[in-house]
Tab-separated table of C-alpha atoms in Angstrom:
chain	number	residue	atom	x	y	z
A	1	UNK	CA	-12.352	-19.402	-108.341
A	2	UNK	CA	-8.740	-20.645	-108.436
A	3	UNK	CA	-5.920	-18.491	-109.679
A	4	UNK	CA	-4.593	-19.112	-113.161
A	5	UNK	CA	-0.933	-18.637	-112.443
A	6	UNK	CA	1.471	-18.619	-115.380
A	7	UNK	CA	4.415	-20.855	-114.550
A	8	UNK	CA	7.314	-20.930	-117.034
A	9	UNK	CA	8.867	-24.295	-117.844
A	10	UNK	CA	12.207	-23.013	-116.611
A	11	UNK	CA	11.921	-20.661	-113.620
A	12	UNK	CA	13.662	-17.313	-114.286
A	13	UNK	CA	17.010	-16.934	-112.545
A	14	UNK	CA	18.053	-13.492	-113.847
A	15	UNK	CA	16.409	-10.095	-113.963
A	16	UNK	CA	16.454	-10.198	-117.772
A	17	UNK	CA	14.598	-13.507	-117.738
A	18	UNK	CA	11.949	-12.004	-115.484
A	19	UNK	CA	11.392	-9.122	-117.884
A	20	UNK	CA	10.809	-11.470	-120.819
A	21	UNK	CA	7.385	-11.985	-119.285
A	22	UNK	CA	5.509	-9.125	-121.000
A	23	UNK	CA	2.890	-8.752	-118.297
A	24	UNK	CA	5.428	-8.680	-115.489
A	25	UNK	CA	7.507	-6.178	-117.488
A	26	UNK	CA	4.475	-3.904	-117.788
A	27	UNK	CA	3.624	-4.267	-114.112
A	28	UNK	CA	7.253	-3.533	-113.251
A	29	UNK	CA	7.414	-0.450	-115.490
A	30	UNK	CA	4.202	0.909	-113.975
A	31	UNK	CA	5.658	0.324	-110.510
A	32	UNK	CA	8.876	2.178	-111.391
A	33	UNK	CA	6.989	5.180	-112.729
A	34	UNK	CA	4.825	5.192	-109.612
A	35	UNK	CA	7.876	5.193	-107.339
A	36	UNK	CA	9.352	8.134	-109.240
A	37	UNK	CA	6.088	10.053	-108.951
A	38	UNK	CA	5.719	9.280	-105.249
A	39	UNK	CA	9.324	10.255	-104.477
A	40	UNK	CA	9.091	13.556	-106.303
A	41	UNK	CA	5.725	14.481	-104.820
A	42	UNK	CA	6.893	13.558	-101.292
A	43	UNK	CA	10.080	15.608	-101.686
A	44	UNK	CA	8.089	18.529	-103.091
A	45	UNK	CA	5.557	18.461	-100.274
A	46	UNK	CA	8.218	18.118	-97.585
A	47	UNK	CA	10.112	21.097	-99.015
A	48	UNK	CA	6.938	23.166	-99.306
A	49	UNK	CA	5.870	22.429	-95.725
A	50	UNK	CA	9.354	23.113	-94.372
A	51	UNK	CA	9.425	26.494	-96.144
A	52	UNK	CA	5.967	27.468	-94.928
A	53	UNK	CA	6.114	26.222	-91.334
A	54	UNK	CA	9.724	25.442	-90.369
A	55	UNK	CA	8.309	22.587	-88.260
A	56	UNK	CA	10.278	19.282	-88.168
A	57	UNK	CA	7.093	17.451	-87.137
A	58	UNK	CA	4.954	18.736	-90.006
A	59	UNK	CA	7.798	18.270	-92.486
A	60	UNK	CA	8.301	14.634	-91.465
A	61	UNK	CA	4.561	13.915	-91.522
A	62	UNK	CA	4.197	15.551	-94.939
A	63	UNK	CA	6.839	13.246	-96.405
A	64	UNK	CA	5.462	10.041	-94.899
A	65	UNK	CA	1.930	10.925	-93.792
A	66	UNK	CA	0.252	8.854	-96.509
A	67	UNK	CA	1.446	5.737	-94.711
A	68	UNK	CA	-1.008	6.322	-91.848
A	69	UNK	CA	-3.952	5.627	-94.148
A	70	UNK	CA	-2.503	2.283	-95.226
A	71	UNK	CA	-3.713	0.822	-91.929
A	72	UNK	CA	-7.283	1.697	-92.879
A	73	UNK	CA	-6.870	-0.046	-96.205
A	74	UNK	CA	-5.264	-3.096	-94.615
A	75	UNK	CA	-8.094	-3.536	-92.097
A	76	UNK	CA	-11.135	-2.770	-94.255
A	77	UNK	CA	-10.919	-3.495	-97.976
A	78	UNK	CA	-7.587	-5.268	-98.563
A	79	UNK	CA	-9.483	-8.413	-99.635
A	80	UNK	CA	-10.109	-6.686	-102.991
A	81	UNK	CA	-6.506	-7.653	-103.800
A	82	UNK	CA	-7.670	-11.272	-104.164
A	83	UNK	CA	-11.455	-10.991	-104.534
A	84	UNK	CA	-11.877	-8.691	-107.548
A	85	UNK	CA	-10.601	-8.433	-111.117
A	86	UNK	CA	-6.960	-7.447	-110.514
A	87	UNK	CA	-6.338	-5.479	-113.740
A	88	UNK	CA	-9.522	-3.470	-113.399
A	89	UNK	CA	-8.863	-2.853	-109.705
A	90	UNK	CA	-5.281	-1.723	-110.278
A	91	UNK	CA	-6.259	0.672	-113.064
A	92	UNK	CA	-9.007	2.183	-110.922
A	93	UNK	CA	-6.666	2.672	-107.973
A	94	UNK	CA	-3.967	4.219	-110.162
A	95	UNK	CA	-6.564	6.592	-111.634
A	96	UNK	CA	-7.395	7.800	-108.117
A	97	UNK	CA	-3.674	8.333	-107.454
A	98	UNK	CA	-3.389	10.347	-110.661
A	99	UNK	CA	-6.206	12.641	-109.571
A	100	UNK	CA	-4.710	13.082	-106.092
A	101	UNK	CA	-1.209	13.961	-107.309
A	102	UNK	CA	-2.643	16.355	-109.883
A	103	UNK	CA	-4.616	18.120	-107.142
A	104	UNK	CA	-1.389	18.699	-105.149
A	105	UNK	CA	-0.022	20.704	-108.105
A	106	UNK	CA	-2.578	23.479	-107.576
A	107	UNK	CA	-0.820	26.571	-106.161
A	108	UNK	CA	-2.062	28.045	-102.917
A	109	UNK	CA	-3.715	24.837	-101.750
A	110	UNK	CA	-4.154	24.973	-97.940
A	111	UNK	CA	-1.931	22.634	-95.964
A	112	UNK	CA	-4.975	21.001	-94.358
A	113	UNK	CA	-6.223	20.029	-97.822
A	114	UNK	CA	-2.791	18.731	-98.808
A	115	UNK	CA	-2.648	16.510	-95.715
A	116	UNK	CA	-6.192	15.301	-96.439
A	117	UNK	CA	-5.118	14.313	-99.949
A	118	UNK	CA	-2.176	12.427	-98.435
A	119	UNK	CA	-4.536	10.275	-96.367
A	120	UNK	CA	-6.819	9.531	-99.325
A	121	UNK	CA	-3.868	8.567	-101.508
A	122	UNK	CA	-2.370	6.383	-98.780
A	123	UNK	CA	-5.619	4.446	-98.463
A	124	UNK	CA	-5.879	3.653	-102.161
A	125	UNK	CA	-2.149	3.051	-102.591
A	126	UNK	CA	-2.244	0.338	-99.925
A	127	UNK	CA	-4.926	-1.518	-101.890
A	128	UNK	CA	-2.897	-1.042	-105.065
A	129	UNK	CA	0.173	-2.607	-103.461
A	130	UNK	CA	-1.764	-5.703	-102.415
A	131	UNK	CA	-3.275	-6.072	-105.889
A	132	UNK	CA	0.092	-5.597	-107.595
A	133	UNK	CA	1.917	-8.107	-105.410
A	134	UNK	CA	-0.902	-10.606	-105.803
A	135	UNK	CA	-0.401	-10.297	-109.552
A	136	UNK	CA	3.337	-10.902	-109.156
A	137	UNK	CA	2.670	-14.243	-107.460
A	138	UNK	CA	0.188	-15.112	-110.217
A	139	UNK	CA	2.541	-14.193	-113.056
A	140	UNK	CA	5.664	-15.897	-111.690
A	141	UNK	CA	6.536	-19.183	-109.945
A	142	UNK	CA	7.209	-19.122	-106.209
A	143	UNK	CA	10.919	-19.780	-106.823
A	144	UNK	CA	11.176	-16.420	-108.617
A	145	UNK	CA	9.453	-14.400	-105.891
A	146	UNK	CA	12.591	-13.196	-104.074
A	147	UNK	CA	14.217	-12.335	-107.411
A	148	UNK	CA	11.165	-10.306	-108.446
A	149	UNK	CA	10.989	-8.475	-105.118
A	150	UNK	CA	14.722	-7.817	-105.340
A	151	UNK	CA	14.335	-6.319	-108.824
A	152	UNK	CA	11.459	-4.126	-107.676
A	153	UNK	CA	13.365	-2.994	-104.583
A	154	UNK	CA	16.469	-2.228	-106.647
A	155	UNK	CA	14.348	-0.272	-109.080
A	156	UNK	CA	12.794	1.631	-106.186
A	157	UNK	CA	16.291	2.485	-104.929
A	158	UNK	CA	17.577	3.586	-108.347
A	159	UNK	CA	14.448	5.558	-109.033
A	160	UNK	CA	14.579	7.224	-105.626
A	161	UNK	CA	18.225	8.221	-106.151
A	162	UNK	CA	17.429	9.704	-109.561
A	163	UNK	CA	14.240	11.367	-108.300
A	164	UNK	CA	15.852	12.960	-105.253
A	165	UNK	CA	18.744	14.198	-107.388
A	166	UNK	CA	16.400	15.512	-110.073
A	167	UNK	CA	14.118	17.052	-107.461
A	168	UNK	CA	17.026	18.854	-105.800
A	169	UNK	CA	18.192	20.233	-109.152
A	170	UNK	CA	14.713	21.273	-110.241
A	171	UNK	CA	14.078	23.115	-106.982
A	172	UNK	CA	17.055	25.365	-107.713
A	173	UNK	CA	15.190	26.948	-110.602
A	174	UNK	CA	11.551	25.982	-110.093
A	175	UNK	CA	8.908	25.531	-107.390
A	176	UNK	CA	7.479	22.512	-105.533
A	177	UNK	CA	4.394	22.951	-107.740
A	178	UNK	CA	6.523	22.134	-110.787
A	179	UNK	CA	7.640	18.915	-109.115
A	180	UNK	CA	4.013	18.003	-108.500
A	181	UNK	CA	3.332	18.548	-112.220
A	182	UNK	CA	6.161	16.181	-113.174
A	183	UNK	CA	4.867	13.617	-110.659
A	184	UNK	CA	1.415	13.865	-112.250
A	185	UNK	CA	2.848	13.141	-115.696
A	186	UNK	CA	4.777	10.130	-114.362
A	187	UNK	CA	1.664	8.749	-112.640
A	188	UNK	CA	-0.302	9.066	-115.874
A	189	UNK	CA	2.441	7.272	-117.810
A	190	UNK	CA	2.393	4.404	-115.297
A	191	UNK	CA	-1.370	4.088	-115.688
A	192	UNK	CA	-1.022	3.921	-119.462
A	193	UNK	CA	1.702	1.259	-119.336
A	194	UNK	CA	-0.333	-1.036	-117.081
A	195	UNK	CA	-3.462	-0.542	-119.202
A	196	UNK	CA	-1.682	-1.570	-122.415
A	197	UNK	CA	0.383	-4.525	-121.159
A	198	UNK	CA	-1.626	-6.320	-118.480
A	199	UNK	CA	-4.490	-8.664	-119.266
A	200	UNK	CA	-7.333	-9.488	-116.928
A	201	UNK	CA	-6.927	-12.556	-114.742
A	202	UNK	CA	-9.365	-14.743	-112.798
A	203	UNK	CA	-10.394	-13.823	-109.265
A	204	UNK	CA	-8.316	-15.805	-106.745
A	205	UNK	CA	-10.761	-15.676	-103.845
A	206	UNK	CA	-14.229	-17.122	-104.316
A	207	UNK	CA	-15.846	-15.125	-101.511
A	208	UNK	CA	-17.048	-11.565	-102.010
A	209	UNK	CA	-14.403	-9.002	-100.953
A	210	UNK	CA	-15.262	-6.578	-98.199
A	211	UNK	CA	-14.571	-5.745	-94.545
A	212	UNK	CA	-15.750	-9.148	-93.248
A	213	UNK	CA	-13.510	-11.110	-95.616
A	214	UNK	CA	-10.610	-8.758	-94.875
A	215	UNK	CA	-11.017	-9.213	-91.111
A	216	UNK	CA	-11.331	-13.010	-91.422
A	217	UNK	CA	-8.061	-13.320	-93.331
A	218	UNK	CA	-6.277	-10.819	-91.088
A	219	UNK	CA	-7.373	-12.747	-87.993
A	220	UNK	CA	-5.901	-15.941	-89.436
A	221	UNK	CA	-2.731	-14.052	-90.356
A	222	UNK	CA	-2.092	-12.742	-86.836
A	223	UNK	CA	-3.208	-15.919	-85.049
A	224	UNK	CA	0.084	-17.672	-85.831
A	225	UNK	CA	2.993	-16.600	-83.558
A	226	UNK	CA	5.538	-17.218	-86.314
A	227	UNK	CA	3.792	-14.864	-88.700
A	228	UNK	CA	3.514	-12.273	-85.938
A	229	UNK	CA	7.284	-12.455	-85.356
A	230	UNK	CA	7.958	-12.047	-89.065
A	231	UNK	CA	5.628	-9.061	-89.318
A	232	UNK	CA	7.190	-7.420	-86.249
A	233	UNK	CA	10.618	-7.621	-87.847
A	234	UNK	CA	9.345	-6.476	-91.225
A	235	UNK	CA	7.656	-3.448	-89.684
A	236	UNK	CA	9.382	-2.047	-86.608
A	237	UNK	CA	13.188	-1.931	-87.249
A	238	UNK	CA	12.522	-0.768	-90.797
A	239	UNK	CA	10.033	1.901	-89.718
A	240	UNK	CA	12.305	3.350	-87.056
A	241	UNK	CA	15.085	3.914	-89.585
A	242	UNK	CA	12.699	5.625	-91.980
A	243	UNK	CA	11.882	7.853	-89.011
A	244	UNK	CA	15.572	8.728	-88.909
A	245	UNK	CA	15.499	9.576	-92.608
A	246	UNK	CA	12.489	11.827	-92.061
A	247	UNK	CA	14.733	14.139	-90.017
A	248	UNK	CA	17.367	14.639	-92.729
A	249	UNK	CA	15.763	17.884	-93.925
A	250	UNK	CA	15.684	19.224	-90.361
A	251	UNK	CA	19.219	17.978	-89.614
A	252	UNK	CA	20.913	19.337	-92.748
A	253	UNK	CA	18.521	21.191	-95.092
A	254	UNK	CA	21.200	21.781	-97.741
A	255	UNK	CA	22.431	18.170	-97.665
A	256	UNK	CA	19.171	16.307	-97.168
A	257	UNK	CA	18.947	15.286	-100.825
A	258	UNK	CA	22.450	13.791	-100.660
A	259	UNK	CA	21.668	11.811	-97.504
A	260	UNK	CA	18.356	10.546	-98.880
A	261	UNK	CA	20.024	9.531	-102.145
A	262	UNK	CA	22.800	7.730	-100.236
A	263	UNK	CA	20.256	5.687	-98.307
A	264	UNK	CA	18.419	4.763	-101.492
A	265	UNK	CA	21.706	3.789	-103.190
A	266	UNK	CA	22.616	1.567	-100.248
A	267	UNK	CA	19.228	-0.110	-100.472
A	268	UNK	CA	19.925	-0.766	-104.155
A	269	UNK	CA	23.252	-2.447	-103.362
A	270	UNK	CA	21.757	-4.566	-100.588
A	271	UNK	CA	18.846	-5.810	-102.659
A	272	UNK	CA	21.070	-6.567	-105.630
A	273	UNK	CA	23.452	-8.598	-103.485
A	274	UNK	CA	20.873	-10.432	-101.386
A	275	UNK	CA	18.242	-11.015	-104.075
A	276	UNK	CA	20.501	-11.860	-107.009
A	277	UNK	CA	23.654	-13.395	-105.533
A	278	UNK	CA	22.582	-15.249	-102.387
A	279	UNK	CA	20.770	-18.577	-102.252
A	280	UNK	CA	17.559	-18.914	-100.245
A	281	UNK	CA	19.458	-20.518	-97.337
A	282	UNK	CA	22.068	-17.754	-97.269
A	283	UNK	CA	19.383	-15.089	-97.478
A	284	UNK	CA	17.759	-16.572	-94.393
A	285	UNK	CA	21.051	-16.608	-92.472
A	286	UNK	CA	21.778	-13.017	-93.483
A	287	UNK	CA	18.460	-11.638	-92.197
A	288	UNK	CA	19.653	-10.882	-88.653
A	289	UNK	CA	23.008	-9.241	-89.552
A	290	UNK	CA	21.239	-7.138	-92.165
A	291	UNK	CA	18.692	-5.895	-89.621
A	292	UNK	CA	21.573	-4.823	-87.371
A	293	UNK	CA	23.323	-3.116	-90.293
A	294	UNK	CA	20.122	-1.225	-90.990
A	295	UNK	CA	20.330	0.697	-87.704
A	296	UNK	CA	23.862	0.588	-86.275
A	297	UNK	CA	25.474	3.185	-88.608
A	298	UNK	CA	22.900	5.792	-87.545
A	299	UNK	CA	24.385	5.759	-84.050
A	300	UNK	CA	27.192	7.903	-85.516
A	301	UNK	CA	24.818	10.875	-85.541
A	302	UNK	CA	25.409	11.073	-81.775
A	303	UNK	CA	28.973	12.350	-82.309
A	304	UNK	CA	28.222	14.761	-85.197
A	305	UNK	CA	30.823	13.565	-87.714
A	306	UNK	CA	31.347	15.420	-91.021
A	307	UNK	CA	28.594	15.086	-93.603
A	308	UNK	CA	30.708	12.846	-95.910
A	309	UNK	CA	31.107	10.368	-93.035
A	310	UNK	CA	27.377	10.439	-92.340
A	311	UNK	CA	26.680	9.961	-96.044
A	312	UNK	CA	28.822	6.813	-96.059
A	313	UNK	CA	27.100	5.570	-92.889
A	314	UNK	CA	23.635	6.135	-94.350
A	315	UNK	CA	24.722	4.328	-97.518
A	316	UNK	CA	25.844	1.274	-95.516
A	317	UNK	CA	22.685	1.317	-93.434
A	318	UNK	CA	20.579	1.382	-96.584
A	319	UNK	CA	21.921	-2.048	-97.522
A	320	UNK	CA	20.252	-3.385	-94.375
A	321	UNK	CA	16.807	-2.840	-95.888
A	322	UNK	CA	17.499	-6.038	-97.869
A	323	UNK	CA	16.589	-7.941	-94.683
A	324	UNK	CA	12.991	-7.655	-95.865
A	325	UNK	CA	13.643	-10.119	-98.714
A	326	UNK	CA	14.225	-13.305	-96.670
A	327	UNK	CA	11.490	-12.306	-94.217
A	328	UNK	CA	8.980	-11.678	-97.019
A	329	UNK	CA	9.990	-14.938	-98.665
A	330	UNK	CA	9.300	-16.831	-95.461
A	331	UNK	CA	5.962	-15.090	-94.944
A	332	UNK	CA	4.903	-16.019	-98.482
A	333	UNK	CA	5.746	-19.670	-97.790
A	334	UNK	CA	3.354	-19.580	-94.831
A	335	UNK	CA	0.511	-18.038	-96.859
A	336	UNK	CA	-2.085	-20.003	-98.893
A	337	UNK	CA	-2.265	-18.964	-102.556
A	338	UNK	CA	-5.857	-17.578	-102.559
A	339	UNK	CA	-5.006	-14.828	-100.039
A	340	UNK	CA	-1.436	-13.972	-100.983
A	341	UNK	CA	-2.403	-10.614	-102.408
A	342	UNK	CA	-4.112	-9.544	-99.195
A	343	UNK	CA	-1.344	-10.828	-96.924
A	344	UNK	CA	1.335	-9.063	-98.950
A	345	UNK	CA	-0.811	-5.950	-98.922
A	346	UNK	CA	-1.163	-6.126	-95.138
A	347	UNK	CA	2.587	-6.657	-94.759
A	348	UNK	CA	3.341	-3.669	-96.974
A	349	UNK	CA	0.664	-1.492	-95.342
A	350	UNK	CA	1.911	-2.310	-91.849
A	351	UNK	CA	5.488	-1.557	-92.851
A	352	UNK	CA	4.485	1.777	-94.365
A	353	UNK	CA	2.293	2.618	-91.378
A	354	UNK	CA	5.191	1.966	-89.005
A	355	UNK	CA	7.318	4.238	-91.164
A	356	UNK	CA	4.691	6.965	-90.882
A	357	UNK	CA	4.365	6.549	-87.125
A	358	UNK	CA	8.146	6.578	-86.712
A	359	UNK	CA	8.418	9.703	-88.880
A	360	UNK	CA	5.810	11.444	-86.721
A	361	UNK	CA	7.517	10.310	-83.502
A	362	UNK	CA	10.891	11.443	-84.833
A	363	UNK	CA	9.487	14.821	-85.850
A	364	UNK	CA	7.752	15.259	-82.512
A	365	UNK	CA	10.902	14.318	-80.616
A	366	UNK	CA	12.929	16.766	-82.704
A	367	UNK	CA	10.646	19.541	-81.487
A	368	UNK	CA	12.265	19.154	-78.058
A	369	UNK	CA	15.743	17.761	-78.732
A	370	UNK	CA	18.262	18.173	-81.550
A	371	UNK	CA	17.541	16.121	-84.704
A	372	UNK	CA	20.807	14.219	-84.179
A	373	UNK	CA	19.674	13.107	-80.717
A	374	UNK	CA	16.316	11.939	-82.065
A	375	UNK	CA	18.003	10.005	-84.898
A	376	UNK	CA	20.344	8.284	-82.447
A	377	UNK	CA	17.474	7.325	-80.138
A	378	UNK	CA	15.420	5.758	-82.932
A	379	UNK	CA	18.437	3.838	-84.242
A	380	UNK	CA	19.188	2.458	-80.777
A	381	UNK	CA	15.572	1.345	-80.391
A	382	UNK	CA	15.733	-0.402	-83.778
A	383	UNK	CA	18.814	-2.357	-82.676
A	384	UNK	CA	17.091	-3.278	-79.415
A	385	UNK	CA	13.978	-4.640	-81.150
A	386	UNK	CA	16.084	-6.645	-83.600
A	387	UNK	CA	18.166	-8.277	-80.871
A	388	UNK	CA	15.207	-8.945	-78.551
A	389	UNK	CA	13.134	-10.658	-81.255
A	390	UNK	CA	15.920	-12.693	-82.839
A	391	UNK	CA	15.017	-16.028	-81.228
A	392	UNK	CA	11.374	-15.753	-82.265
A	393	UNK	CA	12.322	-15.227	-85.917
A	394	UNK	CA	14.818	-18.095	-85.765
A	395	UNK	CA	12.078	-20.345	-84.386
A	396	UNK	CA	9.766	-19.705	-87.339
A	397	UNK	CA	12.578	-20.056	-89.843
A	398	UNK	CA	13.422	-23.596	-88.779
A	399	UNK	CA	11.835	-26.016	-88.812
A	400	UNK	CA	9.300	-24.853	-91.383
A	401	UNK	CA	5.817	-24.694	-89.863
A	402	UNK	CA	2.798	-25.996	-91.681
A	403	UNK	CA	0.980	-23.293	-93.702
A	404	UNK	CA	-2.239	-21.980	-92.181
A	405	UNK	CA	-5.622	-23.102	-93.346
A	406	UNK	CA	-7.345	-20.887	-95.890
A	407	UNK	CA	-9.352	-18.088	-94.373
């Protein structure tokens, strides 16, 4: 049945106006708590694995391994984002996340079990992302989409900065298990917020969700060369830089928290500037320079400058993550309303999966060469992909192609 989108008379133009929508405010608060929980649990697991194994590969995979399972979610059951009751689905998925994070808090849990939990959580989190973003497009008008994504990205950056800082301080006097306990409490709070603020909404997709419906929509998504170019640029340059970040613990164990926080702070600045201050046309023009900014500062790792210089470089590079905003905005414009939840879920899952693959590649490479060399190589590859694909992205950005038929 058709979606019952709530469209304000005057589209929101500020973050405060967005948060006057009670349901969006609840969805946003649940998202923020989830980011805090995920950041803390990832930092805790990465620290625990590094202490137990000393392996850059296993440490990188432990921090980003959940992203591998997002591909499974994107290719099998992502249609639940549009073809089931969104509130009920989101609460169920968040309940599974709560159980998984709580299980990580058990002391003495074998690493094989911890990695298994990562994969399970990644699968369900990918479905949760698609459901959540489908709800965003139902709660807000299309003109507010970039503003909403900007607010959520800024919140993710702020929350990551605070979580990494808090995690680093807590680990001075406590154990990774204590961080898992805090992450469990935050996940439970996010579940409660969503349960008390969000109301059920109609199903957007008339057909029954399942693997067949997921594959049908995904086939239509990748059939269009313009959408493929957008997805390539949303996934690969971004993922390669996250691979660089995955080596911070191996590169400078005592300064990793500072470097991670600097990257998150830069992402905050970039999303605030691009999402709040730039018009849609300027956002589109800024996409290419931002993708270059995302990777170029990491080339400094090749000359081993002082940590303060690297911190400033990582901060500047973090602003380049804002390139996702104009690309996501364009992808949404090419997507029919009944499948927007699934398409956004696939976009997010692919981006996270590329981050996981890049983290694994970076960790594997750092087994044979110095972490600084691996970081430089991944950054150079990110720049190369951005430059080589520029004309394909420009082609889809103008003129505007006709949206695809509904899958």
